[in-house]
Amino acid sequence: MPGAPRTRVSEPGTERAVLMGRLTAALAEALTSEEVVQAVGTHVLPPFGADGLIVSVMESGRHRVIGSAGYTQDFVQLLDGIPIADNPVAADALRSQGLWFVESVADHRRRYPMLEDVAAASQKQSWAFLPMIASGHAIGVCVISFTQPHSFNDEERALLTALCGLVGQALERARLYDVEHARAQGLQRSLLPRTLPCLPAASAAARYLPAGRGEQIGGDWYDVIPLSADRVAMVIGDVMGHGIPEAATMGQLRTAVRTLADLDMPPDELLSRLNDLVSDLGEDWYATCLYAVFDPITRICSFSLAGHPPPVVVHPDGAVDMPRLTPDPPLGAAEPPFEIHQLPLPEESLLVLCTDGLVESPDQDLDRGLAQLQQVLAQHAVPVFTARDEGDSTRHLDDLCDTVVSALLPQHGQTIDDAVLLIAHTGAVNASDVATCILPDDPRAAGQAREFVRERLDVWGLDELAITTELLASELVGNVIRHAEGPIRLRLLNSRCLTCEVYDGSLSTPRIRHAAYTDEGGRGLQLVSALSRRWGARYLRDGKCIWTEQDIPHRTT
């Protein structure tokens, strides 16, 4: 590269063997087009005393510069994308498929007077144009240049001739890798969340870091999923292995998690379903996973682990806790049921999830990596809690993610495993925004529910929703009286939307009926569906909850 000691090729046999051996080894290790250019700059320029390099390929009749050294960015941009016909010196080299030397500015001016301004802008005085040959045809041009006039002797010309095919073949291979790598990265991006939602219960930031070398695509994933009653689900997982099949499997698991989460399954049951899915893939498929549900009303985070590190909790004062748990085996190797863990959180906290690629490496075991993670969080997490507003909090979360990644993976380009970090800033629901009423298990319950709704919405200043909410609550309570069993409990939540929940002691499944025109009943859930933004059911250990959501006018959702 420019600045290295300049030595001239002096002993033909020895120097040629050494140069070709070093360059061949470097090109064999180069995966990308960028790495091929770096190898040429490192192993070709110094032995010739050259200080300029431009490597361009032909695409649709134009030059596309894929790497350079010793030139200003403005000059490189001047050349990038120009038609081949507008660069006759490179066109001559490509047409001849042989070396093309221009040994001085005067020589350049004499042969290519129309390019005098380009030669002056390059600040070089001598050039060697090497057409790069691969599979019997020229794919581009490698230009080696000098700031002083340079005469090429026979040995240099022979050596540069040998380099044409060597570099061309390496570059053609690297460009195929670049195409496949771009496709793989596109697949990876399409399988991961484009953005994370900012929810009343939690705002989150995440980082996905592919392995430093190789296909750079794997099976690590994360997601944040809004649930009913302001609850939020957080998931992080890792399909073992690297490559497109693993990424595709990750996509299947992420889709399955979102589907099962929408059914409001508890963490242990959700992982049991995922375990069946992974087991059906075959004996060689395994995945680790952590699925957590945070309830901002009770401030309890319920989670299950399948071969995955537990979450780390950061308190507002910077104290860091991590529950010491033994996770169940990975998905594909586990025997359900999975254990469900309950983690009480303070009114405000950070919940930190990661895959093992962030905290474990050949040089560091998992326990040491987790200890380092906790130390970094203790030192740098407090600003998230002192943020002025939601936007400021999000910026601090992003900064904290960058700080953690930089501290734990200072040389990420050399890592051999993917890594994911997910940090969620959790908060509690104000007690004044939640109202609960116990109702009798008899026909009086519907009237009492309407009265409770009317009074509470008056306190919250939501009278305009009173009639609709009274009707929803009355229908849900009436369904319990007719088709389920008590005890009956009504709960209202005033947040970004108004949530109405009715709890009962039955595990029966509510479903919308197609009532005939002459039927006197059977339209209750049709009415619920029509009046609410969305509705659903979730099942508890001792019953179920039917919930509805309504938009609150003039309130951001």
Coordinates of C-alpha atoms in Angstrom, one line a residue:
M1 CA 0.0 0.0 0.0
P2 CA 1.2 3.6 -0.3
G3 CA 3.8 4.6 2.2
A4 CA 5.4 1.1 2.4
P5 CA 9.2 0.9 1.6
R6 CA 9.9 0.9 -2.1
T7 CA 12.0 -2.0 -3.4
R8 CA 12.5 -2.9 -7.0
V9 CA 12.4 -6.4 -8.3
S10 CA 16.1 -7.3 -8.8
E11 CA 16.6 -11.0 -8.7
P12 CA 14.2 -12.4 -11.3
G13 CA 13.7 -16.0 -10.2
T14 CA 13.7 -15.4 -6.4
E15 CA 11.7 -12.2 -6.4
R16 CA 9.1 -13.6 -8.8
A17 CA 8.6 -16.8 -6.7
V18 CA 8.4 -14.8 -3.4
L19 CA 5.9 -12.2 -4.8
M20 CA 3.7 -14.8 -6.6
G21 CA 3.7 -17.0 -3.5
R22 CA 2.7 -14.3 -1.1
L23 CA 0.1 -12.9 -3.5
T24 CA -1.4 -16.3 -4.3
A25 CA -1.7 -17.1 -0.6
A26 CA -3.4 -13.7 0.1
L27 CA -5.8 -14.1 -2.8
A28 CA -6.7 -17.6 -1.7
E29 CA -7.8 -16.2 1.7
A30 CA -9.7 -13.2 0.2
L31 CA -13.5 -13.7 0.2
T32 CA -14.8 -10.4 -1.0
S33 CA -13.8 -8.1 -3.9
E34 CA -12.6 -5.6 -1.3
E35 CA -10.3 -8.2 0.2
V36 CA -8.9 -9.0 -3.3
V37 CA -8.1 -5.3 -3.8
Q38 CA -6.4 -5.1 -0.4
A39 CA -4.3 -8.2 -1.3
V40 CA -3.1 -6.6 -4.5
G41 CA -2.3 -3.3 -2.8
T42 CA -0.4 -5.0 0.0
H43 CA 1.6 -7.5 -2.1
V44 CA 2.0 -5.9 -5.5
L45 CA 2.5 -2.1 -5.0
P46 CA 5.6 -2.1 -2.7
P47 CA 7.8 -4.5 -4.7
F48 CA 7.3 -2.3 -7.8
G49 CA 7.7 1.0 -6.0
A50 CA 4.1 1.9 -7.1
D51 CA 1.8 4.0 -5.0
G52 CA -1.5 4.0 -6.9
L53 CA -4.1 1.3 -7.5
I54 CA -7.5 1.3 -9.1
V55 CA -9.4 -1.9 -9.8
S56 CA -12.6 -1.7 -11.9
V57 CA -14.9 -4.2 -13.5
M58 CA -17.1 -3.9 -16.5
E59 CA -20.8 -3.7 -15.9
S60 CA -23.3 -2.9 -18.7
G61 CA -20.6 -1.2 -20.8
R62 CA -19.3 0.9 -17.9
H63 CA -16.4 0.9 -15.5
R64 CA -17.4 0.3 -11.9
V65 CA -14.6 1.0 -9.4
I66 CA -14.6 -1.7 -6.7
G67 CA -11.4 -0.5 -4.9
S68 CA -8.5 1.9 -5.0
A69 CA -5.4 3.1 -3.1
G70 CA -3.3 6.2 -3.5
Y71 CA -6.0 8.4 -5.1
T72 CA -8.4 11.0 -3.9
Q73 CA -12.0 10.2 -3.5
D74 CA -13.0 12.8 -6.0
F75 CA -10.8 11.3 -8.6
V76 CA -12.2 7.8 -8.0
Q77 CA -15.7 9.1 -8.3
L78 CA -14.8 10.8 -11.6
L79 CA -13.9 7.4 -13.0
D80 CA -16.6 5.3 -11.4
G81 CA -19.5 4.6 -13.8
I82 CA -18.0 6.2 -17.0
P83 CA -18.7 4.3 -20.3
I84 CA -15.8 2.2 -21.5
A85 CA -15.8 4.1 -24.8
D86 CA -15.0 7.3 -22.8
N87 CA -11.8 5.7 -21.4
P88 CA -9.8 4.7 -24.5
V89 CA -6.7 3.8 -22.6
A90 CA -8.6 1.1 -20.6
A91 CA -10.5 0.1 -23.7
D92 CA -7.2 -0.5 -25.5
A93 CA -6.0 -2.7 -22.7
L94 CA -9.3 -4.7 -22.6
R95 CA -9.3 -5.1 -26.4
S96 CA -5.8 -6.4 -26.5
Q97 CA -6.2 -8.5 -23.4
G98 CA -2.5 -7.8 -22.8
L99 CA -0.5 -5.4 -20.7
W100 CA -0.8 -1.7 -21.6
F101 CA 2.0 0.6 -20.4
V102 CA 2.1 4.4 -20.4
E103 CA 5.5 5.3 -19.0
S104 CA 5.2 9.1 -18.7
V105 CA 2.9 12.0 -18.8
A106 CA 4.3 13.0 -22.2
D107 CA 3.6 9.5 -23.5
H108 CA 0.1 9.7 -22.1
R109 CA -0.5 13.1 -23.7
R110 CA 0.8 11.9 -27.1
R111 CA -1.3 8.8 -27.2
Y112 CA -4.5 10.1 -25.5
P113 CA -4.7 13.9 -25.9
M114 CA -8.4 13.8 -25.0
L115 CA -7.6 12.5 -21.5
E116 CA -5.0 15.2 -20.6
D117 CA -7.2 16.6 -17.8
V118 CA -7.8 13.1 -16.4
A119 CA -4.1 12.4 -16.3
A120 CA -3.4 15.7 -14.5
A121 CA -6.2 15.1 -12.0
S122 CA -4.7 11.7 -11.2
Q123 CA -1.4 13.2 -10.0
K124 CA 0.4 10.2 -11.4
Q125 CA 3.1 10.1 -14.1
S126 CA 3.3 6.4 -15.1
W127 CA 0.7 3.6 -15.5
A128 CA 0.4 -0.1 -16.1
F129 CA -3.0 -1.2 -17.3
L130 CA -3.6 -4.9 -16.5
P131 CA -6.7 -6.5 -18.1
M132 CA -8.0 -9.0 -15.6
I133 CA -8.7 -12.3 -17.3
A134 CA -11.0 -15.0 -16.0
S135 CA -12.6 -17.9 -17.8
G136 CA -11.0 -16.8 -21.0
H137 CA -12.3 -13.2 -21.1
A138 CA -11.5 -9.8 -19.7
I139 CA -13.7 -8.8 -16.7
G140 CA -12.1 -5.5 -15.8
V141 CA -8.9 -3.5 -15.5
C142 CA -6.3 -3.2 -12.7
V143 CA -4.3 0.0 -12.9
I144 CA -1.0 0.3 -11.1
S145 CA 0.5 3.8 -11.1
F146 CA 3.5 5.8 -10.0
T147 CA 4.0 9.4 -9.0
Q148 CA 7.3 9.5 -11.0
P149 CA 8.0 8.3 -14.5
H150 CA 8.7 4.6 -14.5
S151 CA 10.2 2.3 -17.2
F152 CA 9.1 -1.3 -17.0
N153 CA 11.9 -3.8 -17.5
D154 CA 11.3 -7.3 -19.0
E155 CA 11.1 -9.0 -15.6
E156 CA 8.4 -6.5 -14.4
R157 CA 6.4 -7.0 -17.6
A158 CA 6.6 -10.8 -17.3
L159 CA 5.5 -10.6 -13.6
L160 CA 2.6 -8.3 -14.3
T161 CA 1.5 -10.5 -17.1
A162 CA 1.3 -13.4 -14.7
L163 CA -0.7 -11.3 -12.3
C164 CA -3.4 -10.5 -14.9
G165 CA -4.9 -14.0 -14.7
L166 CA -4.2 -14.6 -11.0
V167 CA -6.0 -11.4 -9.9
G168 CA -8.8 -11.9 -12.5
Q169 CA -9.6 -15.4 -11.3
A170 CA -9.6 -14.3 -7.6
L171 CA -11.8 -11.3 -8.4
E172 CA -14.3 -13.4 -10.4
R173 CA -14.6 -15.8 -7.5
A174 CA -14.9 -12.9 -5.0
R175 CA -17.7 -11.2 -7.1
L176 CA -19.7 -14.4 -7.0
Y177 CA -19.3 -14.4 -3.3
D178 CA -20.4 -10.8 -3.1
V179 CA -23.6 -11.6 -5.0
E180 CA -24.4 -14.5 -2.8
H181 CA -23.5 -12.5 0.3
A182 CA -25.8 -9.7 -0.8
R183 CA -28.6 -12.1 -1.3
A184 CA -28.0 -13.7 2.1
Q185 CA -27.9 -10.3 3.8
G186 CA -31.2 -9.4 2.1
L187 CA -32.7 -12.6 3.3
Q188 CA -31.4 -12.0 6.8
R189 CA -32.8 -8.4 6.8
S190 CA -36.2 -9.6 5.6
L191 CA -36.4 -12.2 8.4
L192 CA -35.6 -9.8 11.2
P193 CA -37.8 -6.9 12.4
R194 CA -37.3 -3.7 10.4
T195 CA -38.2 -1.6 13.4
L196 CA -39.1 -2.3 17.0
P197 CA -42.4 -0.9 18.4
C198 CA -42.4 1.7 21.1
L199 CA -45.1 0.4 23.5
P200 CA -46.5 1.8 26.8
A201 CA -44.9 -1.1 28.7
A202 CA -41.5 -1.1 26.9
S203 CA -39.4 0.6 24.3
A204 CA -36.5 -1.4 22.9
A205 CA -33.3 -1.3 20.8
A206 CA -31.4 -4.2 19.3
R207 CA -28.3 -5.1 17.5
Y208 CA -27.8 -8.1 15.1
L209 CA -24.1 -8.8 14.3
P210 CA -23.4 -11.5 11.8
A211 CA -20.3 -13.6 12.1
G212 CA -17.2 -11.7 10.9
R213 CA -16.3 -14.1 8.1
G214 CA -17.9 -16.7 6.0
E215 CA -21.5 -16.5 4.7
Q216 CA -22.3 -13.9 7.4
I217 CA -25.8 -15.2 7.8
G218 CA -27.2 -17.3 10.6
G219 CA -30.1 -18.3 12.7
D220 CA -30.1 -15.7 15.5
W221 CA -33.2 -13.7 15.8
Y222 CA -35.2 -11.3 18.1
D223 CA -38.6 -9.7 18.3
V224 CA -40.8 -7.5 20.4
I225 CA -44.5 -8.3 20.1
P226 CA -47.4 -6.2 21.6
L227 CA -50.0 -8.2 23.5
S228 CA -53.4 -7.3 25.0
A229 CA -53.7 -5.1 28.1
D230 CA -50.4 -3.3 27.4
R231 CA -48.4 -6.5 27.9
V232 CA -45.4 -7.1 25.7
A233 CA -43.7 -10.3 24.6
M234 CA -39.9 -10.4 24.0
V235 CA -38.2 -13.3 22.2
I236 CA -34.6 -14.0 21.4
G237 CA -33.3 -17.2 19.8
D238 CA -30.5 -18.9 18.0
V239 CA -30.8 -21.8 15.5
M240 CA -27.5 -23.7 15.8
G241 CA -25.3 -23.4 12.7
H242 CA -24.7 -20.9 9.9
G243 CA -26.0 -20.6 6.4
I244 CA -29.2 -20.0 4.4
P245 CA -31.0 -23.2 5.7
E246 CA -30.4 -22.0 9.3
A247 CA -31.7 -18.5 8.4
A248 CA -34.8 -20.0 6.7
T249 CA -35.5 -22.1 9.8
M250 CA -35.1 -19.0 12.0
G251 CA -37.7 -17.3 9.8
Q252 CA -40.1 -20.2 10.4
L253 CA -39.6 -20.0 14.1
R254 CA -40.0 -16.3 14.2
T255 CA -43.3 -16.5 12.3
A256 CA -44.4 -19.3 14.6
V257 CA -43.7 -17.3 17.7
R258 CA -45.7 -14.3 16.4
T259 CA -48.6 -16.6 15.6
L260 CA -48.5 -18.3 18.9
A261 CA -48.0 -15.0 20.8
D262 CA -51.1 -13.7 19.1
L263 CA -53.0 -16.6 20.7
D264 CA -51.7 -15.3 24.1
M265 CA -50.0 -18.6 24.9
P266 CA -47.9 -18.5 28.2
P267 CA -44.1 -18.9 27.7
D268 CA -43.9 -22.6 28.7
E269 CA -46.7 -23.7 26.3
L270 CA -45.3 -21.6 23.5
L271 CA -41.9 -23.2 23.8
S272 CA -43.5 -26.6 23.8
R273 CA -45.1 -25.8 20.5
L274 CA -41.8 -24.5 19.1
N275 CA -40.1 -27.7 20.3
D276 CA -42.5 -29.8 18.3
L277 CA -41.8 -27.7 15.2
V278 CA -38.0 -28.0 15.6
S279 CA -38.2 -31.7 16.3
D280 CA -40.2 -32.2 13.1
L281 CA -37.3 -30.8 11.1
G282 CA -35.0 -33.7 11.9
E283 CA -32.5 -35.0 14.4
D284 CA -29.8 -32.5 13.5
W285 CA -31.8 -29.3 14.1
Y286 CA -31.6 -27.5 17.4
A287 CA -32.3 -24.0 18.6
T288 CA -32.1 -22.1 21.8
C289 CA -34.8 -19.6 22.8
L290 CA -35.9 -17.3 25.5
Y291 CA -39.6 -16.1 25.5
A292 CA -40.7 -13.6 28.0
V293 CA -44.0 -11.8 28.7
F294 CA -43.9 -8.6 30.7
D295 CA -47.1 -7.4 32.4
P296 CA -46.8 -3.7 33.3
I297 CA -49.8 -3.8 35.7
T298 CA -48.4 -6.6 37.9
R299 CA -44.7 -5.7 37.0
I300 CA -44.0 -9.4 36.6
C301 CA -41.9 -10.8 33.8
S302 CA -42.8 -14.4 33.0
F303 CA -40.3 -16.3 30.9
S304 CA -39.2 -19.8 29.9
L305 CA -35.7 -20.8 28.7
A306 CA -34.7 -23.5 26.1
G307 CA -30.9 -23.8 26.3
H308 CA -30.6 -20.0 26.5
P309 CA -28.9 -17.5 28.9
P310 CA -31.4 -15.9 31.3
P311 CA -32.3 -12.2 31.1
V312 CA -30.3 -9.5 32.9
V313 CA -32.1 -6.8 34.8
V314 CA -30.8 -3.3 35.4
H315 CA -32.2 -1.1 38.1
P316 CA -32.5 2.7 37.9
D317 CA -29.6 3.1 40.3
G318 CA -27.3 1.0 38.1
A319 CA -27.6 -2.2 40.1
V320 CA -27.6 -5.3 37.9
D321 CA -29.2 -8.7 38.6
M322 CA -29.3 -11.9 36.7
P323 CA -31.4 -14.8 38.0
R324 CA -29.3 -18.0 38.5
L325 CA -31.4 -20.5 36.6
T326 CA -30.8 -23.8 34.9
P327 CA -32.4 -23.6 31.5
D328 CA -34.3 -26.4 29.9
P329 CA -32.6 -28.2 27.0
P330 CA -32.6 -26.5 23.5
L331 CA -35.6 -26.8 21.2
G332 CA -35.3 -30.1 19.4
A333 CA -33.7 -31.9 22.3
A334 CA -36.1 -30.9 25.2
E335 CA -38.9 -33.0 26.7
P336 CA -41.7 -30.6 27.7
P337 CA -43.1 -29.3 29.9
F338 CA -40.8 -26.3 30.1
E339 CA -40.4 -24.5 33.4
I340 CA -41.9 -21.0 33.7
H341 CA -40.1 -18.4 35.8
Q342 CA -41.6 -15.3 37.4
L343 CA -39.3 -12.3 37.7
P344 CA -40.7 -9.2 39.6
L345 CA -39.4 -6.0 38.1
P346 CA -39.1 -2.5 39.7
E347 CA -41.4 0.3 38.4
E348 CA -38.7 1.0 35.8
S349 CA -36.0 -1.3 34.6
L350 CA -33.9 -2.5 31.7
L351 CA -34.4 -6.1 30.6
V352 CA -31.4 -7.3 28.6
L353 CA -31.5 -10.4 26.4
C354 CA -28.6 -11.7 24.3
T355 CA -27.5 -14.8 22.4
D356 CA -24.3 -16.6 23.3
G357 CA -22.4 -15.1 20.4
L358 CA -22.2 -11.8 22.3
V359 CA -20.8 -13.3 25.6
E360 CA -19.1 -16.5 24.6
S361 CA -16.1 -17.2 22.4
P362 CA -13.2 -19.6 22.1
D363 CA -11.2 -17.3 24.3
Q364 CA -14.0 -16.6 26.9
D365 CA -16.5 -18.9 28.6
L366 CA -20.2 -18.0 29.1
D367 CA -20.0 -17.1 32.8
R368 CA -17.1 -14.7 32.2
G369 CA -18.9 -13.1 29.3
L370 CA -22.1 -12.6 31.3
A371 CA -20.1 -11.1 34.1
Q372 CA -18.5 -8.6 31.6
L373 CA -21.9 -7.8 30.2
Q374 CA -23.2 -7.0 33.7
Q375 CA -20.2 -4.8 34.4
V376 CA -20.7 -2.8 31.2
L377 CA -24.4 -2.3 32.0
A378 CA -23.7 -1.2 35.5
Q379 CA -21.3 1.5 34.2
H380 CA -23.3 2.8 31.3
A381 CA -27.0 2.1 31.7
V382 CA -28.1 4.9 34.1
P383 CA -28.6 7.6 31.4
V384 CA -31.5 5.7 30.0
F385 CA -33.4 6.2 33.2
T386 CA -32.7 10.0 33.3
A387 CA -33.9 10.6 29.7
R388 CA -36.0 13.8 29.2
D389 CA -38.6 12.2 27.0
E390 CA -39.4 9.1 24.9
G391 CA -37.1 10.1 22.0
D392 CA -34.3 10.8 24.4
S393 CA -34.8 7.4 26.0
T394 CA -34.6 5.7 22.6
R395 CA -31.4 7.5 21.7
H396 CA -29.8 6.4 25.0
L397 CA -31.0 2.8 24.4
D398 CA -29.3 2.9 21.0
D399 CA -26.1 4.3 22.5
L400 CA -26.1 1.7 25.2
C401 CA -26.4 -1.1 22.6
D402 CA -23.4 0.3 20.8
T403 CA -21.4 0.6 24.0
V404 CA -22.2 -3.0 25.0
V405 CA -21.3 -4.4 21.6
S406 CA -18.0 -2.4 21.4
A407 CA -17.0 -3.6 24.9
L408 CA -17.9 -7.3 24.4
L409 CA -16.9 -7.6 20.7
P410 CA -14.0 -5.2 20.2
Q411 CA -12.8 -7.2 17.2
H412 CA -16.1 -8.3 15.7
G413 CA -14.6 -8.8 12.3
Q414 CA -12.8 -11.8 13.7
T415 CA -15.8 -13.5 15.5
I416 CA -17.0 -16.9 14.3
D417 CA -20.6 -16.7 15.6
D418 CA -23.6 -14.4 15.2
A419 CA -24.6 -12.2 18.1
V420 CA -27.8 -10.5 19.1
L421 CA -28.5 -8.0 21.8
L422 CA -31.9 -6.8 22.8
I423 CA -32.4 -4.1 25.5
A424 CA -36.0 -3.2 26.6
H425 CA -36.8 -0.2 28.9
T426 CA -39.8 -1.4 30.9
G427 CA -42.2 0.7 32.8
A428 CA -45.3 0.2 35.1
V429 CA -48.9 1.2 34.5
N430 CA -50.1 4.0 36.8
A431 CA -52.4 2.5 39.4
S432 CA -55.0 5.2 38.7
D433 CA -55.3 4.0 35.1
V434 CA -56.5 0.5 36.1
A435 CA -59.9 -0.2 37.6
T436 CA -61.2 -3.6 38.7
C437 CA -64.7 -4.8 39.7
I438 CA -65.8 -8.2 41.1
L439 CA -69.2 -9.2 39.8
P440 CA -71.8 -11.7 41.1
D441 CA -72.3 -14.9 39.2
D442 CA -76.0 -14.1 38.3
P443 CA -78.0 -11.9 35.8
R444 CA -77.4 -8.8 38.0
A445 CA -73.8 -8.8 36.8
A446 CA -74.5 -7.1 33.5
G447 CA -76.2 -4.2 35.0
Q448 CA -73.5 -3.7 37.6
A449 CA -70.9 -3.9 34.9
R450 CA -72.6 -1.1 32.9
E451 CA -72.8 1.1 36.0
F452 CA -69.1 0.5 36.9
V453 CA -68.0 1.3 33.3
R454 CA -70.1 4.5 33.3
E455 CA -68.6 5.7 36.6
R456 CA -65.0 4.9 35.8
L457 CA -65.1 6.5 32.3
D458 CA -66.5 9.6 33.8
V459 CA -63.5 9.8 36.2
W460 CA -61.1 9.3 33.2
G461 CA -62.9 11.9 31.1
L462 CA -63.9 9.3 28.5
D463 CA -67.6 9.8 28.5
E464 CA -67.7 9.7 24.7
L465 CA -66.8 6.0 24.9
A466 CA -69.2 5.1 27.7
I467 CA -72.1 3.9 25.6
T468 CA -70.0 1.6 23.5
T469 CA -68.0 0.3 26.4
E470 CA -71.1 -0.4 28.5
L471 CA -72.5 -2.4 25.6
L472 CA -69.2 -4.4 25.2
A473 CA -68.9 -5.1 28.9
S474 CA -72.6 -6.1 29.2
E475 CA -72.2 -8.5 26.2
L476 CA -69.1 -10.1 27.6
V477 CA -70.5 -10.5 31.1
G478 CA -73.8 -11.9 29.6
N479 CA -71.8 -14.5 27.7
V480 CA -70.2 -15.6 31.0
I481 CA -73.6 -15.9 32.7
R482 CA -75.0 -18.0 29.8
H483 CA -72.1 -20.1 28.6
A484 CA -69.4 -20.1 31.3
E485 CA -69.0 -19.9 35.1
G486 CA -67.7 -17.6 37.7
P487 CA -66.0 -16.0 39.5
I488 CA -66.5 -12.9 37.2
R489 CA -64.2 -10.0 37.2
L490 CA -64.2 -6.8 35.1
R491 CA -61.1 -4.8 34.5
L492 CA -60.6 -1.5 32.6
L493 CA -57.2 -0.2 31.4
N494 CA -56.8 3.4 30.3
S495 CA -53.7 3.6 28.1
R496 CA -53.0 4.4 24.5
C497 CA -56.3 2.6 23.9
L498 CA -59.2 1.6 26.3
T499 CA -59.1 -2.1 27.2
C500 CA -62.1 -3.9 28.7
E501 CA -61.4 -7.3 30.1
V502 CA -63.9 -9.9 31.6
Y503 CA -62.4 -12.8 33.5
D504 CA -64.3 -16.0 34.3
G505 CA -63.5 -19.5 35.6
S506 CA -64.2 -21.5 32.4
L507 CA -61.7 -22.7 29.8
S508 CA -64.4 -22.8 27.1
T509 CA -63.5 -21.2 23.8
P510 CA -65.6 -18.3 22.6
R511 CA -66.4 -18.2 18.9
I512 CA -68.4 -16.1 16.6
R513 CA -71.6 -17.9 15.4
H514 CA -73.3 -17.3 12.1
A515 CA -76.8 -16.6 13.5
A516 CA -79.8 -17.2 11.2
Y517 CA -82.2 -14.3 10.5
T518 CA -84.8 -15.8 12.8
D519 CA -82.4 -16.7 15.7
E520 CA -83.1 -14.7 18.9
G521 CA -79.4 -14.9 20.0
G522 CA -76.0 -15.8 18.9
R523 CA -74.9 -12.3 17.8
G524 CA -73.1 -11.2 20.9
L525 CA -69.5 -11.7 19.7
Q526 CA -70.5 -10.3 16.3
L527 CA -71.4 -7.1 18.1
V528 CA -68.2 -7.2 20.1
S529 CA -66.2 -7.6 16.9
A530 CA -68.0 -4.7 15.2
L531 CA -67.7 -2.3 18.2
S532 CA -64.0 -2.9 19.1
R533 CA -60.8 -2.2 17.3
R534 CA -59.8 -5.8 18.1
W535 CA -60.7 -8.5 20.6
G536 CA -59.5 -11.8 21.7
A537 CA -59.1 -14.3 24.5
R538 CA -56.2 -15.5 26.7
Y539 CA -56.2 -18.5 28.9
L540 CA -55.1 -18.6 32.5
R541 CA -54.3 -21.4 34.9
D542 CA -57.8 -21.2 36.4
G543 CA -59.9 -19.7 33.6
K544 CA -59.8 -17.2 30.8
C545 CA -60.0 -13.5 29.9
I546 CA -62.0 -12.0 27.0
W547 CA -60.7 -8.6 26.1
T548 CA -61.6 -5.8 23.7
E549 CA -59.7 -2.7 22.7
Q550 CA -61.2 0.7 21.6
D551 CA -59.3 3.7 20.1
I552 CA -59.4 6.7 22.3
P553 CA -60.2 9.9 20.2
H554 CA -57.3 12.4 20.0
R555 CA -54.9 10.0 21.7
T556 CA -51.7 8.8 19.9
T557 CA -51.7 5.0 19.5

